Each structure stands twice: as C-alpha cells, then as structure tokens.
C-alpha cells in the first residue's frame, strides 16, 4: 500500500471525473468514467451489481484509476490497486457522490438495484507531467 | 472490425484528450492520457519505443481508448480493439498531432527516440450516456 500525495488527494476530492480501467473476462481492458472520492489514502466509488465493472472487479480486483488536472491536462495521476467490494444497501456512497458532483440527491436508482462500495487501496501512484 | 459513428469520429478528431488502457506484463491495467486522431474507422496515436505503453502493446495489443464529450461529461465513448505498431522514423504522426492539439511543431523528442505509430481497428465501440 502507498500514500496519496496531498495533490493527488485534492484532485480526486475535487469534482473531477475519474477514468477507471478494469479487466474483462478474457483479460482485455475495459474503461469507464466514474465519480470518486478519497477516504484517507483509499479511493472510493460506487457501482451496481450486474454492471460490467462490478462483474470485472468481482472476478479480478486489479484496476487503474486516472484523474486529469483540469488546470493542466498534461498533468495526471494514475492509481493502481485492487478493489474490495462491500454492499451499500442504503446507497449511502452514491448519495454522497451525487451531492459532491451534482449538489443534489441521486434519484436514478430503481429499488431492485444493489449498490456496492468499491474501495481501492493504492499500490502504486504515478504522477505524470 | 466495426465502424466509428460520425459522433465518435468527431470526438476523437476534436482536441480532446483520450484515455488509453493497456495491459502490464502481469495482466493488470495501465492507463495514460494521449493525443489521438482518426484515420477512417481507425484510431491513431504516437508513442516511443521503451515507454510502458509501447512495451505493453508490443506484448499484448489489446487496449481500450476512451473519449469524453466536453459538452457533456456524462457522455463518453469507449473503443476496444487491438493495436498494430509501425515505425515512424520521421515522427510524422507526432508532428501532425502536435499541430492538432498545440498548433505548433513538436520539439520534445531527442534524436535517440524511436517514434511508433499505433493503429487501432475498433472491435467494439460503446457509447455511454
């Protein structure tokens, strides 16, 4: 495990979109855009059981998360690590992230959706630019 | 192989930064930010021999490239495919990309750098949002 620098923490805690890479069943990479926040040195994000990124991380927890500095897009930070998954039946994290990014409650989930918290303990933090 | 929609082509041909995921030697994902352009239905980008993404793609050509619509960051397009690599001794592609993104010649390469053109024929194009 490693630490997030203050700069990395600031970029992940601002309203910046994060690009997440996971591994498909055949080992190929899959990329999507997520909301995220930090919790100490960990990154947290929310997903739903049944989504591709959930299935990918449940099978192989290795991931890469990237945030670009909006003040200088040639500067970006990549975090590599492994996901641990925890049920979030009340959707607390998606509500928190929705407040952070949208300033309002999240209203897009249907009752049958099962929210999951993805926690990433960084194994490598790479600063570019 | 599949086609890029006009919208996908427009996003990759605008001055948008593209997030590229490749596979490390241990199969874990690696992500970086690149300049890109289209050539028909292919994506093109430039790298240098010795860089991690070059080594990764030379070993395993599978990749995922993602572009976000700057007008609506909840809309993004992911292209999955395989890279083919070709030497670019004159650095023609990096010069073309530098003109596109910076409006000027690229002057950061040293003579010993060996430029490579990465060509991606999309196998899957996924539109989100």
GROMACS .gro file of N, CA and C in nm, chain A residues 17 19-24 26-35 52-53 60 62-66 68 73-74 76 78 80 101-102 124 128, chain B residues 17 19-24 26-35 52-53 60 62-66 68 73-74 76 78 80 101-102 124 128:
model
  210
   17UNK      N    1  -1.393   1.407  -1.295
   17UNK     CA    2  -1.432   1.274  -1.337
   17UNK      C    3  -1.307   1.186  -1.340
   19UNK      N    4  -1.132   0.823  -1.468
   19UNK     CA    5  -1.140   0.713  -1.564
   19UNK      C    6  -1.093   0.585  -1.496
   20UNK      N    7  -1.176   0.484  -1.504
   20UNK     CA    8  -1.147   0.357  -1.436
   20UNK      C    9  -1.125   0.248  -1.538
   21UNK      N   10  -1.016   0.175  -1.523
   21UNK     CA   11  -0.992   0.058  -1.608
   21UNK      C   12  -1.002  -0.068  -1.526
   22UNK      N   13  -1.078  -0.163  -1.578
   22UNK     CA   14  -1.090  -0.295  -1.515
   22UNK      C   15  -1.060  -0.400  -1.622
   23UNK      N   16  -1.066  -0.526  -1.582
   23UNK     CA   17  -1.031  -0.635  -1.673
   23UNK      C   18  -1.153  -0.719  -1.708
   24UNK      N   19  -1.179  -0.734  -1.836
   24UNK     CA   20  -1.286  -0.822  -1.881
   24UNK      C   21  -1.247  -0.968  -1.858
   26UNK      N   22  -1.189  -1.203  -2.057
   26UNK     CA   23  -1.080  -1.251  -2.142
   26UNK      C   24  -0.948  -1.179  -2.113
   27UNK      N   25  -0.947  -1.093  -2.009
   27UNK     CA   26  -0.824  -1.023  -1.972
   27UNK      C   27  -0.803  -0.891  -2.043
   28UNK      N   28  -0.891  -0.857  -2.136
   28UNK     CA   29  -0.875  -0.728  -2.206
   28UNK      C   30  -0.921  -0.614  -2.117
   29UNK      N   31  -0.872  -0.494  -2.142
   29UNK     CA   32  -0.911  -0.381  -2.056
   29UNK      C   33  -1.046  -0.321  -2.096
   30UNK      N   34  -1.114  -0.269  -1.994
   30UNK     CA   35  -1.243  -0.201  -2.011
   30UNK      C   36  -1.231  -0.070  -1.937
   31UNK      N   37  -1.283   0.037  -1.993
   31UNK     CA   38  -1.268   0.169  -1.933
   31UNK      C   39  -1.403   0.235  -1.919
   32UNK      N   40  -1.423   0.306  -1.810
   32UNK     CA   41  -1.545   0.383  -1.793
   32UNK      C   42  -1.514   0.508  -1.711
   33UNK      N   43  -1.611   0.595  -1.700
   33UNK     CA   44  -1.593   0.721  -1.628
   33UNK      C   45  -1.677   0.715  -1.501
   34UNK      N   46  -1.618   0.755  -1.390
   34UNK     CA   47  -1.686   0.740  -1.261
   34UNK      C   48  -1.673   0.867  -1.177
   35UNK      N   49  -1.761   0.876  -1.078
   35UNK     CA   50  -1.745   0.969  -0.968
   35UNK      C   51  -1.660   0.899  -0.862
   52UNK      N   52  -2.096  -0.413  -1.582
   52UNK     CA   53  -1.972  -0.476  -1.627
   52UNK      C   54  -1.857  -0.451  -1.529
   53UNK      N   55  -1.844  -0.328  -1.481
   53UNK     CA   56  -1.728  -0.302  -1.394
   53UNK      C   57  -1.740  -0.380  -1.264
   60UNK      N   58  -1.171  -1.013  -1.092
   60UNK     CA   59  -1.029  -0.975  -1.084
   60UNK      C   60  -1.024  -0.833  -1.031
   62UNK      N   61  -0.803  -0.616  -0.986
   62UNK     CA   62  -0.700  -0.519  -1.028
   62UNK      C   63  -0.759  -0.409  -1.115
   63UNK      N   64  -0.719  -0.287  -1.087
   63UNK     CA   65  -0.774  -0.172  -1.159
   63UNK      C   66  -0.671  -0.062  -1.168
   64UNK      N   67  -0.702   0.033  -1.254
   64UNK     CA   68  -0.624   0.156  -1.266
   64UNK      C   69  -0.725   0.270  -1.272
   65UNK      N   70  -0.700   0.373  -1.192
   65UNK     CA   71  -0.789   0.490  -1.190
   65UNK      C   72  -0.707   0.613  -1.222
   66UNK      N   73  -0.757   0.697  -1.311
   66UNK     CA   74  -0.681   0.811  -1.358
   66UNK      C   75  -0.762   0.938  -1.342
   68UNK      N   76  -0.728   1.362  -1.432
   68UNK     CA   77  -0.652   1.467  -1.500
   68UNK      C   78  -0.667   1.597  -1.422
   73UNK      N   79  -0.408   1.978  -1.841
   73UNK     CA   80  -0.442   1.840  -1.880
   73UNK      C   81  -0.321   1.753  -1.913
   74UNK      N   82  -0.202   1.813  -1.916
   74UNK     CA   83  -0.083   1.732  -1.937
   74UNK      C   84  -0.033   1.673  -1.804
   76UNK      N   85  -0.143   1.443  -1.492
   76UNK     CA   86  -0.246   1.350  -1.447
   76UNK      C   87  -0.184   1.248  -1.353
   78UNK      N   88  -0.220   0.854  -1.198
   78UNK     CA   89  -0.275   0.719  -1.212
   78UNK      C   90  -0.256   0.645  -1.081
   80UNK      N   91  -0.289   0.266  -0.922
   80UNK     CA   92  -0.314   0.123  -0.947
   80UNK      C   93  -0.335   0.054  -0.814
  101UNK      N   94  -2.084   1.591  -0.672
  101UNK     CA   95  -2.072   1.625  -0.814
  101UNK      C   96  -2.190   1.707  -0.866
  102UNK      N   97  -2.310   1.681  -0.812
  102UNK     CA   98  -2.430   1.743  -0.867
  102UNK      C   99  -2.495   1.841  -0.770
  124UNK      N  100   0.021   0.164  -0.621
  124UNK     CA  101   0.117   0.245  -0.695
  124UNK      C  102   0.047   0.374  -0.734
  128UNK      N  103   0.218   1.199  -1.365
  128UNK     CA  104   0.270   1.233  -1.498
  128UNK      C  105   0.267   1.384  -1.518
  146UNK      N  106  -0.853   1.504  -2.515
  146UNK     CA  107  -0.756   1.407  -2.468
  146UNK      C  108  -0.823   1.272  -2.457
  148UNK      N  109  -0.808   0.877  -2.305
  148UNK     CA  110  -0.750   0.791  -2.202
  148UNK      C  111  -0.730   0.653  -2.261
  149UNK      N  112  -0.610   0.604  -2.249
  149UNK     CA  113  -0.573   0.475  -2.309
  149UNK      C  114  -0.542   0.374  -2.200
  150UNK      N  115  -0.603   0.257  -2.209
  150UNK     CA  116  -0.571   0.147  -2.116
  150UNK      C  117  -0.501   0.036  -2.192
  151UNK      N  118  -0.390  -0.007  -2.134
  151UNK     CA  119  -0.316  -0.121  -2.189
  151UNK      C  120  -0.294  -0.221  -2.076
  152UNK      N  121  -0.227  -0.331  -2.109
  152UNK     CA  122  -0.207  -0.439  -2.010
  152UNK      C  123  -0.060  -0.452  -1.973
  153UNK      N  124  -0.033  -0.444  -1.844
  153UNK     CA  125   0.103  -0.468  -1.797
  153UNK      C  126   0.140  -0.616  -1.810
  155UNK      N  127   0.196  -0.837  -1.596
  155UNK     CA  128   0.120  -0.926  -1.507
  155UNK      C  129  -0.029  -0.927  -1.539
  156UNK      N  130  -0.069  -0.860  -1.645
  156UNK     CA  131  -0.210  -0.859  -1.686
  156UNK      C  132  -0.292  -0.749  -1.622
  157UNK      N  133  -0.233  -0.672  -1.532
  157UNK     CA  134  -0.307  -0.562  -1.469
  157UNK      C  135  -0.320  -0.445  -1.567
  158UNK      N  136  -0.423  -0.362  -1.549
  158UNK     CA  137  -0.440  -0.250  -1.642
  158UNK      C  138  -0.350  -0.131  -1.610
  159UNK      N  139  -0.313  -0.059  -1.713
  159UNK     CA  140  -0.233   0.063  -1.703
  159UNK      C  141  -0.304   0.169  -1.784
  160UNK      N  142  -0.309   0.291  -1.735
  160UNK     CA  143  -0.385   0.396  -1.802
  160UNK      C  144  -0.297   0.518  -1.824
  161UNK      N  145  -0.312   0.582  -1.937
  161UNK     CA  146  -0.241   0.707  -1.961
  161UNK      C  147  -0.326   0.797  -2.050
  162UNK      N  148  -0.282   0.918  -2.067
  162UNK     CA  149  -0.356   1.016  -2.147
  162UNK      C  150  -0.277   1.043  -2.274
  163UNK      N  151  -0.346   1.044  -2.385
  163UNK     CA  152  -0.278   1.055  -2.514
  163UNK      C  153  -0.349   1.154  -2.606
  164UNK      N  154  -0.274   1.197  -2.706
  164UNK     CA  155  -0.330   1.265  -2.821
  164UNK      C  156  -0.371   1.156  -2.922
  181UNK      N  157   0.626   0.256  -2.130
  181UNK     CA  158   0.545   0.144  -2.080
  181UNK      C  159   0.435   0.106  -2.178
  182UNK      N  160   0.366   0.205  -2.234
  182UNK     CA  161   0.253   0.167  -2.321
  182UNK      C  162   0.303   0.098  -2.447
  189UNK      N  163   0.104  -0.738  -2.567
  189UNK     CA  164  -0.039  -0.774  -2.577
  189UNK      C  165  -0.110  -0.654  -2.639
  191UNK      N  166  -0.407  -0.570  -2.692
  191UNK     CA  167  -0.545  -0.533  -2.655
  191UNK      C  168  -0.545  -0.402  -2.577
  192UNK      N  169  -0.639  -0.315  -2.612
  192UNK     CA  170  -0.646  -0.184  -2.547
  192UNK      C  171  -0.789  -0.136  -2.544
  193UNK      N  172  -0.808  -0.033  -2.463
  193UNK     CA  173  -0.934   0.038  -2.458
  193UNK      C  174  -0.901   0.187  -2.461
  194UNK      N  175  -0.970   0.261  -2.546
  194UNK     CA  176  -0.948   0.406  -2.556
  194UNK      C  177  -1.079   0.477  -2.531
  195UNK      N  178  -1.075   0.579  -2.449
  195UNK     CA  179  -1.199   0.647  -2.408
  195UNK      C  180  -1.188   0.796  -2.432
  197UNK      N  181  -1.420   1.157  -2.369
  197UNK     CA  182  -1.536   1.219  -2.305
  197UNK      C  183  -1.583   1.335  -2.391
  202UNK      N  184  -1.998   1.573  -1.991
  202UNK     CA  185  -1.903   1.469  -1.945
  202UNK      C  186  -1.970   1.338  -1.905
  203UNK      N  187  -2.103   1.334  -1.904
  203UNK     CA  188  -2.169   1.206  -1.877
  203UNK      C  189  -2.184   1.124  -2.005
  205UNK      N  190  -1.973   0.955  -2.304
  205UNK     CA  191  -1.837   0.919  -2.344
  205UNK      C  192  -1.841   0.795  -2.431
  207UNK      N  193  -1.622   0.456  -2.561
  207UNK     CA  194  -1.509   0.364  -2.540
  207UNK      C  195  -1.490   0.282  -2.667
  209UNK      N  196  -1.277  -0.045  -2.802
  209UNK     CA  197  -1.188  -0.157  -2.770
  209UNK      C  198  -1.134  -0.216  -2.898
  230UNK      N  199  -0.323   1.955  -3.161
  230UNK     CA  200  -0.351   1.989  -3.021
  230UNK      C  201  -0.287   2.120  -2.976
  231UNK      N  202  -0.169   2.150  -3.030
  231UNK     CA  203  -0.093   2.266  -2.981
  231UNK      C  204  -0.082   2.376  -3.085
  253UNK      N  205  -1.498  -0.300  -3.092
  253UNK     CA  206  -1.622  -0.270  -3.022
  253UNK      C  207  -1.622  -0.121  -2.993
  257UNK      N  208  -2.173   0.561  -2.410
  257UNK     CA  209  -2.236   0.575  -2.278
  257UNK      C  210  -2.306   0.710  -2.270
   0.00000   0.00000   0.00000
